[in-house]
mmCIF file of C-alpha atoms in Angstrom:
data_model
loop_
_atom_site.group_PDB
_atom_site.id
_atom_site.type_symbol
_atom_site.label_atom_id
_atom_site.label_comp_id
_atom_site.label_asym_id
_atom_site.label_seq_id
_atom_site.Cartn_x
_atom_site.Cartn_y
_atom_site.Cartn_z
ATOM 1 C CA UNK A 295 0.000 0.000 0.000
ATOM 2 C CA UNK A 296 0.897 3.921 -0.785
ATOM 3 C CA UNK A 297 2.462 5.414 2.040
ATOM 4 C CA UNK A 298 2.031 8.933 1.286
ATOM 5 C CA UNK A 299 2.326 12.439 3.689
ATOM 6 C CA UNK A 300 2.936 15.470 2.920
ATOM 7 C CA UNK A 301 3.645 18.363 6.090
ATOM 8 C CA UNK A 302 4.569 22.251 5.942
ATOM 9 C CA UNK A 303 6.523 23.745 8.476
ATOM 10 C CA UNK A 304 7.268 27.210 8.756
ATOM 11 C CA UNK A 305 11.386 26.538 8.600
ATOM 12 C CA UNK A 306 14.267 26.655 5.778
ATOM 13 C CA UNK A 307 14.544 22.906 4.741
ATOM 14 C CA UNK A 308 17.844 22.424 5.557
ATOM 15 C CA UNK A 309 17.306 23.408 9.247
ATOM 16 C CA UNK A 310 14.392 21.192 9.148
ATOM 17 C CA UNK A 311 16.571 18.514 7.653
ATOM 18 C CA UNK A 312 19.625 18.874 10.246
ATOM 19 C CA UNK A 313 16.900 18.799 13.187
ATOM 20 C CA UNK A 314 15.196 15.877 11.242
ATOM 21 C CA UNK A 315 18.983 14.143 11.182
ATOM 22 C CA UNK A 316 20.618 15.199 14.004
ATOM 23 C CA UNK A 317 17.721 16.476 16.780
ATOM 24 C CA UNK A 318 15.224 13.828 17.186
ATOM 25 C CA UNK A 319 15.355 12.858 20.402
ATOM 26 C CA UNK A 320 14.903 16.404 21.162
ATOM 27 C CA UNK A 321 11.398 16.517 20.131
ATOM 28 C CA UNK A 322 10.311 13.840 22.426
ATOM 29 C CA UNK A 323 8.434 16.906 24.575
ATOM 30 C CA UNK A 324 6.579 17.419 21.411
ATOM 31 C CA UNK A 325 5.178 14.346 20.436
ATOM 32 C CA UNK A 326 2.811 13.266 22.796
ATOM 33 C CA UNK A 327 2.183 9.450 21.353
ATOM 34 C CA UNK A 328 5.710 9.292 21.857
ATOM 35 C CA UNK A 329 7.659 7.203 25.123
ATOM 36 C CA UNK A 330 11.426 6.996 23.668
ATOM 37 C CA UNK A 331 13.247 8.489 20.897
ATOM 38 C CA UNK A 332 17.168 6.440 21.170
ATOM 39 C CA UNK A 333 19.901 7.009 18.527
ATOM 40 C CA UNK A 334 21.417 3.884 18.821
ATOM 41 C CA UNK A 335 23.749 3.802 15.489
ATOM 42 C CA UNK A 336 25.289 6.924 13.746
ATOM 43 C CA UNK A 337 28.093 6.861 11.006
ATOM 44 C CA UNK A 338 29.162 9.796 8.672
ATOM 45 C CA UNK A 339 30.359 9.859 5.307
ATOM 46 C CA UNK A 340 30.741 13.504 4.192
ATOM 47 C CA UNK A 341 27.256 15.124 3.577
ATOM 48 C CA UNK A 342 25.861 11.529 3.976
ATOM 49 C CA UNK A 343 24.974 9.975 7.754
ATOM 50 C CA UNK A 344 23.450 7.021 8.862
ATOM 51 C CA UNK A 345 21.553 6.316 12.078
ATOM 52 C CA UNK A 346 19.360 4.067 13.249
ATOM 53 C CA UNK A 347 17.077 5.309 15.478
ATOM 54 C CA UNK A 348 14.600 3.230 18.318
ATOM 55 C CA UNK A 349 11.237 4.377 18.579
ATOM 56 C CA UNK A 350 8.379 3.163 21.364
ATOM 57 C CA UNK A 351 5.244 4.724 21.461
ATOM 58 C CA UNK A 352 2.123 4.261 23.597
ATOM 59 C CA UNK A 353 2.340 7.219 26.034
ATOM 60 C CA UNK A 354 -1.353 8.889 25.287
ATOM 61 C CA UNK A 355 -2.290 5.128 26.225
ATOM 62 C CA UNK A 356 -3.404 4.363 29.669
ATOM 63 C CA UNK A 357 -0.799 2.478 31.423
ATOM 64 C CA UNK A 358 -3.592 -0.690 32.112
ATOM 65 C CA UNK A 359 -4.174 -0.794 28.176
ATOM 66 C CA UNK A 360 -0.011 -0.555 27.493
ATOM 67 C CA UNK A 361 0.679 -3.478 30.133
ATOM 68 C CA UNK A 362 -1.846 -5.812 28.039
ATOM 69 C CA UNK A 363 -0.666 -4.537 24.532
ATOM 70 C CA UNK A 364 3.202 -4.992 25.258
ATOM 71 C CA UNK A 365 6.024 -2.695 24.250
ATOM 72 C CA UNK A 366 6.743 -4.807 21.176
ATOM 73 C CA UNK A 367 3.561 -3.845 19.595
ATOM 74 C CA UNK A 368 4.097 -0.484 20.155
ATOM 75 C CA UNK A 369 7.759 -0.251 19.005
ATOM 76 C CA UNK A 370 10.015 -0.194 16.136
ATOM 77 C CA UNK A 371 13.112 0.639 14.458
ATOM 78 C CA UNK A 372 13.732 3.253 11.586
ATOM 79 C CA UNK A 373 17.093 2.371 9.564
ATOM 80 C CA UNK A 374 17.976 5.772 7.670
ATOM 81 C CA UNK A 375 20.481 7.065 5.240
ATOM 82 C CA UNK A 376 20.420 11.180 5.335
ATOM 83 C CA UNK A 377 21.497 12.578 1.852
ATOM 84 C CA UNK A 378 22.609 16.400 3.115
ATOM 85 C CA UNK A 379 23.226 17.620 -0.575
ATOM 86 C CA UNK A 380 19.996 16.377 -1.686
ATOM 87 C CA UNK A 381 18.064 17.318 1.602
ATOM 88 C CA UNK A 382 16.478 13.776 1.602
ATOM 89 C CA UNK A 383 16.424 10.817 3.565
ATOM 90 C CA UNK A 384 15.494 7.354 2.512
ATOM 91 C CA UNK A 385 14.614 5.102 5.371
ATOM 92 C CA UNK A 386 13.100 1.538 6.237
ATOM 93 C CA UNK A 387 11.206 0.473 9.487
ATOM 94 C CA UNK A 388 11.447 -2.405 11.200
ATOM 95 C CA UNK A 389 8.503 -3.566 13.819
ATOM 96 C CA UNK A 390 9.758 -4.813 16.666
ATOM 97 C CA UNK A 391 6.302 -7.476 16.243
ATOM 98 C CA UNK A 392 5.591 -9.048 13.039
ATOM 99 C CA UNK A 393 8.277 -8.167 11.466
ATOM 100 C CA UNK A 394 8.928 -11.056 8.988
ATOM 101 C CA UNK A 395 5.502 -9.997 8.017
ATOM 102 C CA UNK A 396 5.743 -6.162 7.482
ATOM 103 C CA UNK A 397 7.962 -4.274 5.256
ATOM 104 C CA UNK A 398 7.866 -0.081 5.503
ATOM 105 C CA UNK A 399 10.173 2.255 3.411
ATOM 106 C CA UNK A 400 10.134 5.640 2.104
ATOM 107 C CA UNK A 401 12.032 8.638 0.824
ATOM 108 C CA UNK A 402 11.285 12.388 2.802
ATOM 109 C CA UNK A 403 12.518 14.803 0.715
ATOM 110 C CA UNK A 404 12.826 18.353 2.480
ATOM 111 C CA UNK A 405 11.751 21.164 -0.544
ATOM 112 C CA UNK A 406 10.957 24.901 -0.220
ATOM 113 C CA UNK A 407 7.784 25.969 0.104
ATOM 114 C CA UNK A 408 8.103 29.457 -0.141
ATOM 115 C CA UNK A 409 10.651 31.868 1.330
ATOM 116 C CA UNK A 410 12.031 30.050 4.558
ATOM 117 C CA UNK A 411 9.401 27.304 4.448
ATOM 118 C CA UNK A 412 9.236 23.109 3.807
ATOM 119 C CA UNK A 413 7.285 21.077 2.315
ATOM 120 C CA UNK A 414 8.517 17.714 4.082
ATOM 121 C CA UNK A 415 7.079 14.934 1.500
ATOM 122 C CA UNK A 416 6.834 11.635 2.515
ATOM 123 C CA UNK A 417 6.340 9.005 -0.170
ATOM 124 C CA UNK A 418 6.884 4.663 0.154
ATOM 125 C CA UNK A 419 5.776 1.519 0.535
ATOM 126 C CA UNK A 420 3.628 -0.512 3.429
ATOM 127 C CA UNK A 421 3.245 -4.210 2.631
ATOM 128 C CA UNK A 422 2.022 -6.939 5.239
ATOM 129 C CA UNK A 423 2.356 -10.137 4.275
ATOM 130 C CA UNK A 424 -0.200 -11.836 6.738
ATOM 131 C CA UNK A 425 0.253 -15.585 5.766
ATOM 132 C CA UNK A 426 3.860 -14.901 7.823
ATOM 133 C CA UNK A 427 1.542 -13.856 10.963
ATOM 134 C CA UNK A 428 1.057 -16.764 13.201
ATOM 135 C CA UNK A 429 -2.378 -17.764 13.932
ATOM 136 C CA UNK A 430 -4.106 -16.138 11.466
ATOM 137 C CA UNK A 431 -5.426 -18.508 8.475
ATOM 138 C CA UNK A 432 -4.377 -18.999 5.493
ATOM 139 C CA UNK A 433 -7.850 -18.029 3.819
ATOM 140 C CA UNK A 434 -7.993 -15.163 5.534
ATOM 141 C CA UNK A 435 -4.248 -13.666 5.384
ATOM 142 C CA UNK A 436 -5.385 -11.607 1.915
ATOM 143 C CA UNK A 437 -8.263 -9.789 4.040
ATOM 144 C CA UNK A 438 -6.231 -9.216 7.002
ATOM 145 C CA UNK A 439 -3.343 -8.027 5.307
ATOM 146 C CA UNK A 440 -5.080 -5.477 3.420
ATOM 147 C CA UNK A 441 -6.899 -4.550 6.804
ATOM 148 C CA UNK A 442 -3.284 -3.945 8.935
ATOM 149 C CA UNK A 443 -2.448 -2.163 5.832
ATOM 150 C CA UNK A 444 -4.998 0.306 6.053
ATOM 151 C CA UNK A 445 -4.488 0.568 9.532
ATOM 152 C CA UNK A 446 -0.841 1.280 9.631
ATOM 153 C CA UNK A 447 -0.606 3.666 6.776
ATOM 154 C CA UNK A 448 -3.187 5.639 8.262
ATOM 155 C CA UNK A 449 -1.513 5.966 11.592
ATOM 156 C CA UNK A 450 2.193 6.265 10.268
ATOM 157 C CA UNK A 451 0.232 8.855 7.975
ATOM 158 C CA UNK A 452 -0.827 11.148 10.764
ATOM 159 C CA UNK A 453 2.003 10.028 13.019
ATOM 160 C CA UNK A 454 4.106 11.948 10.236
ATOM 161 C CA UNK A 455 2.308 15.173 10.443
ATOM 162 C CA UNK A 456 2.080 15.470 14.184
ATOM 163 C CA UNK A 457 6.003 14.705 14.344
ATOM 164 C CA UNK A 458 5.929 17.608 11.369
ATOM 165 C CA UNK A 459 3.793 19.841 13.878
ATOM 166 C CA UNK A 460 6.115 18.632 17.248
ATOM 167 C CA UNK A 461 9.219 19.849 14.930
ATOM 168 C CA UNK A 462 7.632 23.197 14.280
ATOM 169 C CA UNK A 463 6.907 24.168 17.591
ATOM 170 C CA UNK A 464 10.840 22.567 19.237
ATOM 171 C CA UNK A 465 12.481 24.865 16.432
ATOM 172 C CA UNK A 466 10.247 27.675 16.997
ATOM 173 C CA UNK A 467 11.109 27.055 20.653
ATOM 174 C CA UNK A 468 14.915 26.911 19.614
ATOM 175 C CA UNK A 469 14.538 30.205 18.255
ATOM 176 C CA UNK A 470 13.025 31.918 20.853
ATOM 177 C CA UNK A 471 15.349 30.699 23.835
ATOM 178 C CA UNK A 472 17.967 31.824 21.190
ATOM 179 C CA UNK A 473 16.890 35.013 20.753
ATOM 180 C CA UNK A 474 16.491 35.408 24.648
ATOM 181 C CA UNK A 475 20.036 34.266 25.076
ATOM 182 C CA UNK A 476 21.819 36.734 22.679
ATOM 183 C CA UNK A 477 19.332 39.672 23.272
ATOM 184 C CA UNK A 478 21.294 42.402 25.464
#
């Protein structure tokens, strides 16, 4: 399935792109769904880095309904490879549950959108393979594929623009406690 967001944020896109790369865990404060942000991997090569970067979310849930879900379900791993001449950044996911039976990648490419403004444009790939999903029937691994599908995209989807929005208002706040610092 089409995995497809597009967010604007109020920022030149190569400061978006260097928070994007090199700030994430930063914006934990700003993304409410979110527990942990944890660079665990970085390598650079020139204008090119690689990181890999653990994500767990489940922190709007109540703690009850997060104790019976489990932190696998709600956790994953982003593989990345940040092109700083090109301003993009292609990336792969891995779930930290089904993952022999769900593939993510995508490419975010950071374009201006007007003077000192992004357009951060998200654009991959979602595929579960259900039949590699243990317990659910073979007859039925077509509907429920299609169903997690649907599911996912739509909540990596929005998960996208409210880490867009979270980035917005941690470099707005950058630039404020900036300005207060080198004010007279």
């Amino acid at each position: 399935m089409e995995l497809r967001a597009d967010a604007r944020i109020p920022f030149p896109p190569a400061l978006v792109f260097a928070a994007c790369r090199d700030e994430m865990p930063k914006l934990l404060p700003y993304l409410p769904s979110i527990r942990s942000i944890e660079v665990t991997a970085r390598k650079e090569h020139g204008t090119i880095v690689e990181n890999v970067v653990d994500w767990c979310s489940g922190r709007d849930l109540p703690a009850p309904l997060r104790a019976v879900i489990g932190p696998s379900l709600m956790s994953w791993t982003d593989y990345a490879t940040w092109y700083g001449d090109l301003l993009s950044c292609d990336w792969h996911t891995e779930t930290h549950a089904f993952t022999a039976a769900v593939r993510c990648a995508a490419r975010d490419r950071f374009l201006e959108d007007g003077p000192g403004k992004t357009l951060l444009e998200i654009r991959g790939v979602l595929e579960v393979d259900a039949r590699k999903i243990a317990g659910v029937p073979g007859f039925l691994a077509g509907t429920v594929g299609r169903s997690m599908e649907g599911f996912l995209v739509g909540k990596i989807q929005s998960d996208l623009v409210k880490t867009a929005e979270g980035l917005a208002q941690y470099l707005d706040q950058e630039r404020s406690l900036s300005r207060a610092t080198s004010a007279p």
